Coordinates of C-alpha atoms in Angstrom, one line a residue:
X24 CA -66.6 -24.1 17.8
X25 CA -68.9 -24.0 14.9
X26 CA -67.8 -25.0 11.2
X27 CA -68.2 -21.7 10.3
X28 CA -66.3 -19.9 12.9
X29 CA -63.7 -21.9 12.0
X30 CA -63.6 -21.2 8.7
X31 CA -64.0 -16.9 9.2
X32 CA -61.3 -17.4 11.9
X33 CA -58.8 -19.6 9.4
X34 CA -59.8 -16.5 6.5
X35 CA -58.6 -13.7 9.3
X36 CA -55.4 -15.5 9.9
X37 CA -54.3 -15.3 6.8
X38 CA -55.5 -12.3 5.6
X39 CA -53.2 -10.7 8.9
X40 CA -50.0 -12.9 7.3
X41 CA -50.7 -11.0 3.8
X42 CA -50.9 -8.0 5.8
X43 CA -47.9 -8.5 7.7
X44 CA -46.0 -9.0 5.0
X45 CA -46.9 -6.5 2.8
X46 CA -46.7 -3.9 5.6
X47 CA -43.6 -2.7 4.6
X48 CA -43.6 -3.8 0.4
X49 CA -47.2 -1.8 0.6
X50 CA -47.2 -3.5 -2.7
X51 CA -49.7 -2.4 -5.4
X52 CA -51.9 -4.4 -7.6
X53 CA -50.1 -5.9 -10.7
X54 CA -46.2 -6.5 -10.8
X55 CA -43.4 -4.4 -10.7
X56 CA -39.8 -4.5 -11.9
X57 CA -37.5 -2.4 -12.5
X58 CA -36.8 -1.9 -16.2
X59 CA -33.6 -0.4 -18.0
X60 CA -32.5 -0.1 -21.5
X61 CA -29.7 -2.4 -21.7
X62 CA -26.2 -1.2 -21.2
X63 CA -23.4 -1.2 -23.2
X64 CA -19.4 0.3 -21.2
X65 CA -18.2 0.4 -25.0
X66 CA -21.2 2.7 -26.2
X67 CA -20.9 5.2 -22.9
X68 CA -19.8 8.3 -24.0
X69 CA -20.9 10.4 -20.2
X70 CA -22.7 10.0 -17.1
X71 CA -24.4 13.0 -15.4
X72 CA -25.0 13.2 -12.0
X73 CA -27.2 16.1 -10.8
X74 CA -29.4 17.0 -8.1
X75 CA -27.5 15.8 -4.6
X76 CA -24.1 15.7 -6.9
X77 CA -23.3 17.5 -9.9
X78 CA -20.6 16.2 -11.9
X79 CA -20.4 15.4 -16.0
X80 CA -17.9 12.9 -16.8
X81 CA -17.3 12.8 -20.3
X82 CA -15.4 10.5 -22.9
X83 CA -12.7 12.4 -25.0
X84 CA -10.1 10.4 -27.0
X85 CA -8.8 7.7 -25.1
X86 CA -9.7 9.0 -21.8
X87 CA -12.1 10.6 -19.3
X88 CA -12.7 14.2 -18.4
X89 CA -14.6 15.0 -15.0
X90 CA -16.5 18.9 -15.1
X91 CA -18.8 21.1 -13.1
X92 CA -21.9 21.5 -15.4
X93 CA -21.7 25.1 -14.3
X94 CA -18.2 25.5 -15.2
X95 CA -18.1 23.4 -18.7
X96 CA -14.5 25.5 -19.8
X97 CA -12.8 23.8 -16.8
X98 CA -11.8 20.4 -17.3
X99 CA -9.9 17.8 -15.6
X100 CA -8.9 14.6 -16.2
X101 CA -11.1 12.0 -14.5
X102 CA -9.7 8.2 -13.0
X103 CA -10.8 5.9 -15.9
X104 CA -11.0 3.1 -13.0
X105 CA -13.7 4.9 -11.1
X106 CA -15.5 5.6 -14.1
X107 CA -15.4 1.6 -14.8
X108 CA -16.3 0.9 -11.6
X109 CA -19.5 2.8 -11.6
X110 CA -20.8 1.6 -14.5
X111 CA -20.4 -2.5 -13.6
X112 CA -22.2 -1.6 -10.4
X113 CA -24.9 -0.5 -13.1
X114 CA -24.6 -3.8 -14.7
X115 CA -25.5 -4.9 -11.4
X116 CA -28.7 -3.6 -10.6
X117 CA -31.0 -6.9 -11.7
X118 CA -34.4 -7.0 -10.3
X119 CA -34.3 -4.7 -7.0
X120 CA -36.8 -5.5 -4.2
X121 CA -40.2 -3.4 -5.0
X122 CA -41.5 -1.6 -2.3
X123 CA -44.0 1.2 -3.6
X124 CA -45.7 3.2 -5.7
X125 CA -46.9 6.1 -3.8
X126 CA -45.5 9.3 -5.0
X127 CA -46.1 11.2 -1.5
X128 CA -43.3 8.5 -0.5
X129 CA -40.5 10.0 -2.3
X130 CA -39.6 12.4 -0.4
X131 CA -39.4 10.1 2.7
X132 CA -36.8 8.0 0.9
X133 CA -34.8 11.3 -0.2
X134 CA -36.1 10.2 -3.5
X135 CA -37.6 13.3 -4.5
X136 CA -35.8 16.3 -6.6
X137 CA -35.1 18.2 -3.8
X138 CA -32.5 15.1 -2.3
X139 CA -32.8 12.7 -5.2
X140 CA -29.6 11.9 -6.7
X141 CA -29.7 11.9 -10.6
X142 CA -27.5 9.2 -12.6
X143 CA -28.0 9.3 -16.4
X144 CA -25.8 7.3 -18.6
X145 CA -25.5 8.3 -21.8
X146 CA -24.5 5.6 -24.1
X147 CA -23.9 6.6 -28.1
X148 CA -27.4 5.7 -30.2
X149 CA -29.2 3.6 -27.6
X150 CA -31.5 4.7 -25.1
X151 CA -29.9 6.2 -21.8
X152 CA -30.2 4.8 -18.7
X153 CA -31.4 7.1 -16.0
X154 CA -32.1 6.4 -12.1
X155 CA -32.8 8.5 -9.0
X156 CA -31.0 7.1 -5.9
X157 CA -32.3 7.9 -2.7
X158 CA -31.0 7.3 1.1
X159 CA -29.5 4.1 2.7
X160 CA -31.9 1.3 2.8
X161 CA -33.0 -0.6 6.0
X162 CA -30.9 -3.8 5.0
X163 CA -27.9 -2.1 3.8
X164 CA -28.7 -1.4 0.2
X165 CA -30.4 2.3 -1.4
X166 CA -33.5 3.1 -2.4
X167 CA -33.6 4.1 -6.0
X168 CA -36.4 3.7 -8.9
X169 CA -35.9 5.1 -12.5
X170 CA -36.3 8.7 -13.9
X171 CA -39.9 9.5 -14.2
X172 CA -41.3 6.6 -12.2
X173 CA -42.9 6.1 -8.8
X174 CA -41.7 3.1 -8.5
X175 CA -39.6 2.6 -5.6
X176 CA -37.2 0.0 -5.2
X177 CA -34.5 -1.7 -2.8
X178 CA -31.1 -2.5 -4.1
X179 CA -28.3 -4.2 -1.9
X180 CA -25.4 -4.0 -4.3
X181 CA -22.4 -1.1 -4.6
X182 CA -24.1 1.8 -7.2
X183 CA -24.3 4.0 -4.7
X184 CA -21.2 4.2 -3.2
X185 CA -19.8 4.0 -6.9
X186 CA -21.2 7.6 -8.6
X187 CA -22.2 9.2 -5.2
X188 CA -19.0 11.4 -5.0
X189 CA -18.0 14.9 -5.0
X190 CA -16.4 16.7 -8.7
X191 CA -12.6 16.3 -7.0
X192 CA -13.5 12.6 -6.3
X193 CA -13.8 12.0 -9.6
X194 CA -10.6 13.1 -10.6
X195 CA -7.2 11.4 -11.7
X196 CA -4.9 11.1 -8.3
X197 CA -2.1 9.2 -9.8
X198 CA 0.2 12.0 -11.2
X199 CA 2.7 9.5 -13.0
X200 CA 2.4 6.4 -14.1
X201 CA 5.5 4.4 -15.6
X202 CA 7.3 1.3 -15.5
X203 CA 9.8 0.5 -13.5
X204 CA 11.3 -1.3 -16.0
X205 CA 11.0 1.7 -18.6
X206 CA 13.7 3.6 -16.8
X207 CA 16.7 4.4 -17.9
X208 CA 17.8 6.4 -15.1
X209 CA 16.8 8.9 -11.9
X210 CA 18.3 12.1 -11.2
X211 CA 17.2 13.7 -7.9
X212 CA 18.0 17.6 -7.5
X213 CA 17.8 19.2 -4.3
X214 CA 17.2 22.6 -3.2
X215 CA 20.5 23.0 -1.9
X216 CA 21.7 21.6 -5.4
X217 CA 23.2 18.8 -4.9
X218 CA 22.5 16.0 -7.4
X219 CA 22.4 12.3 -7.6
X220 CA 22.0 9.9 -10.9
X221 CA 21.0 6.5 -10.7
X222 CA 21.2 4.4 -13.2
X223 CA 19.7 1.8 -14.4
X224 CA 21.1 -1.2 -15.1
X225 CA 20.8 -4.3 -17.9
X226 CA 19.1 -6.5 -15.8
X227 CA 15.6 -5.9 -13.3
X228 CA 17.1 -4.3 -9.7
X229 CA 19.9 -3.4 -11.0
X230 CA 21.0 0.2 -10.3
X231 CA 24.1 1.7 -9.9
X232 CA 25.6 5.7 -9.2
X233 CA 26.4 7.5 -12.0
X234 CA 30.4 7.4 -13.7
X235 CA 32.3 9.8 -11.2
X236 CA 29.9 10.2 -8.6
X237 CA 31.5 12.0 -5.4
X238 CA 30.7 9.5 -2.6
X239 CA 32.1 9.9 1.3
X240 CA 34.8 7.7 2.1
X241 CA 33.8 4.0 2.9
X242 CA 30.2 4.9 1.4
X243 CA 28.0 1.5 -0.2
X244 CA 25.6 2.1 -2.7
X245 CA 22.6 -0.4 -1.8
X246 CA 21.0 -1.1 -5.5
X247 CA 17.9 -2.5 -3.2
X248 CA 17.6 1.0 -1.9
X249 CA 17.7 2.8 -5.1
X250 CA 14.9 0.1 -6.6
X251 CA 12.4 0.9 -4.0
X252 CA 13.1 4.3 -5.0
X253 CA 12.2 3.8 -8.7
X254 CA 9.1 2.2 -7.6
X255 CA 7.7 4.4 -5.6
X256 CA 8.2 7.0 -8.3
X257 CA 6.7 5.0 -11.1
X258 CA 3.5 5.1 -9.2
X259 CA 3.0 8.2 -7.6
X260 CA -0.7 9.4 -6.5
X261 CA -1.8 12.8 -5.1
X262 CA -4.0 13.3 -1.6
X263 CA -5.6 16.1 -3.6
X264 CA -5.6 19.4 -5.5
X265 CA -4.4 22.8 -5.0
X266 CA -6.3 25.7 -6.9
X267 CA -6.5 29.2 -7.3
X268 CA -4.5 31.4 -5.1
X269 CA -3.2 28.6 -2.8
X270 CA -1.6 26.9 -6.2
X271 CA 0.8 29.9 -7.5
X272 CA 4.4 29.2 -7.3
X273 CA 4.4 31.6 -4.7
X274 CA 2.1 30.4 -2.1
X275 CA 3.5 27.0 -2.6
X276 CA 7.1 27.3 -2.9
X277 CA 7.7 26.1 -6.1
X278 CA 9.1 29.9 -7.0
X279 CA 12.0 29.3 -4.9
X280 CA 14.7 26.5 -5.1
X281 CA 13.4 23.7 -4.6
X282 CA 13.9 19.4 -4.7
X283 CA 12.3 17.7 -7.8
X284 CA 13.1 14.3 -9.8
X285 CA 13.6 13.7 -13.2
X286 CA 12.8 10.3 -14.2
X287 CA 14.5 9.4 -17.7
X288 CA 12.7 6.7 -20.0
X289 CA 14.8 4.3 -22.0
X290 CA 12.8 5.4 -25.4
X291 CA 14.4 9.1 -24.6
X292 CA 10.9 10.6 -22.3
X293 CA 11.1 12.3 -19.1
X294 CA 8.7 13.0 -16.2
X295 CA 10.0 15.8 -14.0
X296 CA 7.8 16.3 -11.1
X297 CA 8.8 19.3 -9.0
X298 CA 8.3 19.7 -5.0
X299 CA 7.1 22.8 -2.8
X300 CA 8.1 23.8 0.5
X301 CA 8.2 21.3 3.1
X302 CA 5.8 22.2 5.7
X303 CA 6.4 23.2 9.6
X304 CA 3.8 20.6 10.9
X305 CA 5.4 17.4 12.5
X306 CA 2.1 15.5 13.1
X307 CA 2.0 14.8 9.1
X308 CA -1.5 16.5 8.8
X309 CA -0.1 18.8 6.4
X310 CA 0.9 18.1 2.9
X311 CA 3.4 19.2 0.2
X312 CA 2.6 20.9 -3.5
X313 CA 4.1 19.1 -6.3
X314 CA 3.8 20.4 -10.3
X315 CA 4.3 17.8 -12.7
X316 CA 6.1 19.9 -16.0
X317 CA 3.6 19.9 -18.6
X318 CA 0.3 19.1 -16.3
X319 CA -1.1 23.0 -15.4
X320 CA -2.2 21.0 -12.2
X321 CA -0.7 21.6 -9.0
X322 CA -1.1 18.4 -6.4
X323 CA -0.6 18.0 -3.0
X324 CA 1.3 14.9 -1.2
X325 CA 1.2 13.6 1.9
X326 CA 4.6 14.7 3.9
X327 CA 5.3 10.9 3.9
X328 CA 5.1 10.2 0.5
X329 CA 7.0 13.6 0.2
X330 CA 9.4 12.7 2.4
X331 CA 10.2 9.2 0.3
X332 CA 10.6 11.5 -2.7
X333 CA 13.3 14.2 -1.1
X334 CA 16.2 11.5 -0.9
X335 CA 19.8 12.3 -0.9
X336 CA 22.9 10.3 -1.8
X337 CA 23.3 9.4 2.1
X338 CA 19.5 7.6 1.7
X339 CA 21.1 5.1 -0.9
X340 CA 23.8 4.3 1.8
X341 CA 23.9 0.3 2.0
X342 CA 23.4 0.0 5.6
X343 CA 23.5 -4.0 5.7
X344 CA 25.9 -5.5 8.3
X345 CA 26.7 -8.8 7.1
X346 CA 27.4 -10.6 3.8
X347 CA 27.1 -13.9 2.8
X348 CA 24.8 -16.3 1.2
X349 CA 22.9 -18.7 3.6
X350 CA 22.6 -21.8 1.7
X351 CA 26.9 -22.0 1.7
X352 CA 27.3 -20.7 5.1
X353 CA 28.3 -24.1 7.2
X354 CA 28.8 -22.6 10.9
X355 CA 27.1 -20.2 13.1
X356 CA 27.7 -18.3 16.4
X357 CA 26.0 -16.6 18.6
X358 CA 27.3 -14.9 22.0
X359 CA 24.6 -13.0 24.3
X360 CA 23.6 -12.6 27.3
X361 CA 26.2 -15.2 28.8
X362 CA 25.3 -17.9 26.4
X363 CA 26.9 -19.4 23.7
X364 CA 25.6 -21.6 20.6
X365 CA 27.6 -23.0 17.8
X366 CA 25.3 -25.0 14.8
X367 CA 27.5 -26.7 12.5
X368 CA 26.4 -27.9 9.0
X369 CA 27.1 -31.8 8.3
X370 CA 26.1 -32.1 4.6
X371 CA 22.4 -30.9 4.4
X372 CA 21.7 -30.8 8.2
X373 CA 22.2 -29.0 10.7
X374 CA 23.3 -29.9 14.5
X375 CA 24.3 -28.1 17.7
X376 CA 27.5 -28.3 18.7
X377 CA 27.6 -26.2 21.4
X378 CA 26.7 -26.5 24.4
X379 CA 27.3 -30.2 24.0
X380 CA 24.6 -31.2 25.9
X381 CA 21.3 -29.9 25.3
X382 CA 18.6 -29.2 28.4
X383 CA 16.2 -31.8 29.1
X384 CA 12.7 -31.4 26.6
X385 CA 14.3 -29.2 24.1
X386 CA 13.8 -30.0 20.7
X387 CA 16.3 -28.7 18.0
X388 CA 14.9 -27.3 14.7
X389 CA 17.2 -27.3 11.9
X390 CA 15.2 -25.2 10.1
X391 CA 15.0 -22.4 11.9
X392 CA 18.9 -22.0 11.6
X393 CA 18.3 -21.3 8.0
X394 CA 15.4 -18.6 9.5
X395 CA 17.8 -16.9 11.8
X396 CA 20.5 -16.6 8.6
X397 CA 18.3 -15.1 6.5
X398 CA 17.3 -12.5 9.4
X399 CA 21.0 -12.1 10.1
X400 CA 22.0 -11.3 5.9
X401 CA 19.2 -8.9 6.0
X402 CA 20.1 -7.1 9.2
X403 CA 20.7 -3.2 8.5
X404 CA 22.0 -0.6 10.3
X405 CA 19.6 1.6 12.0
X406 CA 22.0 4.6 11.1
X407 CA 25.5 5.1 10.4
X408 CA 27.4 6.7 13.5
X409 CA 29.3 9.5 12.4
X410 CA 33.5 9.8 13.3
X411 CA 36.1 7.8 14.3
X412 CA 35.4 5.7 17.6
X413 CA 37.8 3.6 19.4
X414 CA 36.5 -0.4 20.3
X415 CA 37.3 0.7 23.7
X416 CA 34.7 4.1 24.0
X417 CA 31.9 2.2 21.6
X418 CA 31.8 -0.8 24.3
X419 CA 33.2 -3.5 21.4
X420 CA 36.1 -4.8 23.1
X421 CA 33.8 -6.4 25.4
X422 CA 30.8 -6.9 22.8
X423 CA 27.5 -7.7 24.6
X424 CA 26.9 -9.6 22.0
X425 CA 28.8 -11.6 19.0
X426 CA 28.3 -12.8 15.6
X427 CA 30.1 -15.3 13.5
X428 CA 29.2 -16.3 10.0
X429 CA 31.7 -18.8 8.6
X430 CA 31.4 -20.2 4.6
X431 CA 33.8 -22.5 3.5
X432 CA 36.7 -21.2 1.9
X433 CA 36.0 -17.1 3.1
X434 CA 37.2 -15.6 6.2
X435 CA 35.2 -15.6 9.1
X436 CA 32.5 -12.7 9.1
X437 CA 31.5 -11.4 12.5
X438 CA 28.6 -8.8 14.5
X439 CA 29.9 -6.9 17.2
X440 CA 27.5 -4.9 19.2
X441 CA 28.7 -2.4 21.8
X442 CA 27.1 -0.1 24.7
X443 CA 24.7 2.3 24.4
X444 CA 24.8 4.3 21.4
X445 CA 23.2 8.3 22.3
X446 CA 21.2 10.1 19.9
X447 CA 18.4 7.6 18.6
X448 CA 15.7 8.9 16.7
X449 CA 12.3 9.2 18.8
X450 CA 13.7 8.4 21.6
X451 CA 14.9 4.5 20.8
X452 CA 17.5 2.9 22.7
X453 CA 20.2 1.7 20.1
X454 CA 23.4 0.0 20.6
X455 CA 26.9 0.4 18.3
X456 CA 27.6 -2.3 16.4
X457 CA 30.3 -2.8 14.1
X458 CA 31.0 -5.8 11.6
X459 CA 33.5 -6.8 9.6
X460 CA 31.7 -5.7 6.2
X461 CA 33.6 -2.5 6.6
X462 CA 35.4 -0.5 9.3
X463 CA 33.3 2.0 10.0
X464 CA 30.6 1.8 13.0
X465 CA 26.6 1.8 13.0
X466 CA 24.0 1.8 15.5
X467 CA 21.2 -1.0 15.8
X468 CA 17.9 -1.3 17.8
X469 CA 18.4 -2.6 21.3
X470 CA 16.0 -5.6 19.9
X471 CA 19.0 -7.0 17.8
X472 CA 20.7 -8.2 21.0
X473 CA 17.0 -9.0 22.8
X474 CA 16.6 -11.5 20.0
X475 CA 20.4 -13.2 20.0
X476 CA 20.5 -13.2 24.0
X477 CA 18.0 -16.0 23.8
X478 CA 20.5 -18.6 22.8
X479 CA 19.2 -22.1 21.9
X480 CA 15.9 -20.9 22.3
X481 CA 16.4 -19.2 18.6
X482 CA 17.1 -23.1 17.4
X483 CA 14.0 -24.2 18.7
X484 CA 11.1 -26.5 17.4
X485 CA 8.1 -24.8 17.0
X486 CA 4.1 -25.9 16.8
X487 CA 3.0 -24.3 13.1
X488 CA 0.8 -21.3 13.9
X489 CA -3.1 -22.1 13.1
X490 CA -3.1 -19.4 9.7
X491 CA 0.1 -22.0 8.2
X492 CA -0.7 -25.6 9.2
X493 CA 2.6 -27.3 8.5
X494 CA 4.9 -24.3 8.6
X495 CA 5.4 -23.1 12.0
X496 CA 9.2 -22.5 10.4
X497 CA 7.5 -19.4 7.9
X498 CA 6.4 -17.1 11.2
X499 CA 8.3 -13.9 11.6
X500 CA 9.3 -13.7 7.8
X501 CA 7.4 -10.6 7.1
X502 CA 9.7 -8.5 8.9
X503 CA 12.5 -9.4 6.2
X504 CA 13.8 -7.8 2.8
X505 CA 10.9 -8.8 -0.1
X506 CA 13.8 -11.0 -1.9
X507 CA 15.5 -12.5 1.4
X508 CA 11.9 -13.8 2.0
X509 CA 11.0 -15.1 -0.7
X510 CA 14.4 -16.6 -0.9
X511 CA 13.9 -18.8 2.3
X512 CA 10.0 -19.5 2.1
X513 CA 11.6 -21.4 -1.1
X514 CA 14.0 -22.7 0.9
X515 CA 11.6 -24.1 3.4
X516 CA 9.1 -24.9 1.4
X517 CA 11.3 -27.1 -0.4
X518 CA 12.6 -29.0 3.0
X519 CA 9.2 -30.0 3.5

């Protein structure tokens, strides 16, 4: 082949690879970036959004407002967080992919005013910064380029997903926000008006009934119980907003008796936040109104987190079947399913001393006696079984399974569970059980007794799961009380 050829030939092939290349770009002569004024989060006083959203959000005092442009008399209070959140994505966009000029291109990449979505962030004295964004990008990002330019660029980071949001979206979902520490005390009023004080005690957890509470005979007040209660009140968020029509006392139930909470702050506030009817629907689509006094807004809650809110003194009934604490407890036993094992404590360690002789290959764990403990002192009672019943009718003469707990110096504690026990929720087979924490009788999930009827097995050495290299002893723990877990992760950490 001629010189010559070669040399047109070489030309071609790389004129096609600048082609190629540049197919998609169709870049332009001379260079383009994507220039902003520079932005300042402490200068921002509003961003607008117009075109494919309309929303002003708007700095006043300390916090945000969220409006309909439309509409500017009707305010509401925006989430600060979200407003944050858009502008560091802004901060984000740093030199953005160029891919054309070409104005008849805008519409193709919804970048146009007809689809274009307008972001302009006004920030005190300095310039604002303005942007169009456009549809989804090829490689995951948006199309966007800057108010008044043809410019088109691709940008891979989270803007988009940040300001692209309906009015309501922008608004302020968490309806109270305390401290759980703050309060002084809980009083829960129902529509039947009954009411219940908790109060709070000196030290973090602590909670305790009110002086000359009414309580059913042989009743427990579980402090754990009423703290998780506090909590979920200190941080309560809404689904979303009721207005117009739907939100009148009447349409919501709020006219009528009905539950609320009143939570009492130790420097002399309140938050009372007031519940509507609770809806017919048992697949928990629907959701509940709630009016916080002094916020014109009505909300509406899930039925769950509705349902955590409506609690009587029965829900702060301490449903725990044994007591004791694990590191001074120095024998267990467990009877099931025709076995029996005995561990004994000999100063730190633990052995089996029944049955005597172990089966061939096993390997004993001490460890996981101080797991099975710490399951055993957070056991609860799936429900407390109402009346009197004989050992002989709940199937505890003749337990199915047995229980005992022994720490030096205390009288033996013991788990009895019995037959059957009728009228499980959803359908659940539970069993009666009965311990000697009290006299009166409870019902546990047929899974207690699964779990004990597998004898030595429960004592056995375990290969560490692959997520906790070195701590086979920690699986299963998640299904404890927060504080009994972290209680024996301690423990076991420490052993190792």
């Amino acid at each position: 082949m001629k010189k010559g050829t070669l040399i047109a030939l070489g030309a071609f092939v790389v004129l096609l690879v600048l082609v190629l290349a540049t197919r998609e770009r169709q870049v332009s002569v001379g260079v383009h970036k994507l220039e902003l004024p520079k932005l300042d989060k402490a200068q921002v006083t509003a961003l607008e959004l117009s075109g494919a959203r309309n929303a002003t959000l708007r700095k006043e005092g300390d916090g945000w407002i969220v409006l309909d442009p439309s509409k500017p008399d009707t305010k509401y209070a925006a989430d600060e967080n979200l407003v944050n959140s858009a502008l560091d994505a802004l901060g984000e966009v740093k030199n953005p992919s160029f891919l054309t000029d070409r104005a008849e291109r805008l519409a193709e990449y919804e970048l146009d005013d007809a689809k274009g979505l307008k972001l302009k962030v006004l920030q005190g004295g300095n310039p604002a910064v303005e942007l169009v964004l456009g549809k989804a990008s090829k490689n995951g990002g948006v199309y966007l380029r800057k108010a008044g330019s043809n410019d088109v660029f691709t940008h891979q980071g989270r803007l988009d997903w940040t300001v692209r949001k309906e009015l309501k979206d922008w608004r302020k979902r968490q309806i109270v926000a305390l401290k759980v520490e703050d309060l002084s005390q809980l009083v829960l009023r129902s529509k039947e008006g009954e009411s219940v004080t908790l109060k709070a005690g000196a030290n973090p957890g602590e909670w305790s009934l009110a002086e000359g509470t009414q309580t059913p005979a042989g009743f427990r007040f579980s402090s754990q119980l009423a703290q998780q209660f506090a909590q979920q009140v200190a941080s309560l968020y809404a689904q979303d907003f009721l207005e117009g029509d739907a939100a009148a006392d009447s349409a919501t139930g709020l006219a009528d008796a009905h539950d609320s909470l009143e939570a009492q702050l130790k420097d002399g506030k309140k938050v009372v936040v007031h519940l509507g009817r609770q809806p017919d629907a048992k697949d928990g689509s629907a959701t509940v109104a709630a009016r916080v006094e002094g916020d014109a807004q009505v909300y509406q809650l899930s039925q769950y987190v509705a349902s955590q809110l409506r609690k009587r003194l029965v829900d702060f009934r301490d449903l725990s079947l044994l007591r004791f604490e694990p590191q001074k407890v120095s024998k267990l036993k467990v009877q099931a399913g025709g076995k029996t094992v005995v561990v004994v404590k000999e100063g730190e360690s633990w052995k089996v001393a029944e049955p005597q002789k172990l089966p061939e290959g096993f390997e004993f764990e001490p460890s996981q006696v101080n797991m099975q403990l710490a399951w055993l002192q957070g056991l609860r009672g799936t429900r407390l079984i109402e009346g009197q019943m004989t050992d002989a009718q709940a199937g505890l003469a003749s337990p199915s399974a047995l229980v005992e707990v022994t720490v030096e110096g205390e009288p033996v504690q013991t788990l009895r569970l019995g037959k059957e026990a009728p009228g499980a929720a959803n359908g659940a087979k539970e069993l009666y059980a009965r311990s000697t924490i009290d006299a009166l009788t409870y019902s546990v999930g047929e899974g207690v007794k699964t779990r004990l009827a597998q004898g030595l097995e429960l004592f056995k050495r375990r290969p560490p799961p692959p997520s906790f290299a070195g701590g086979g002893q920690m699986q299963g723990l998640e299904s404890l009380p927060p504080d009994v877990r972290k209680q024996l992760e301690a423990q076991l950490r420490g052993a190792q």
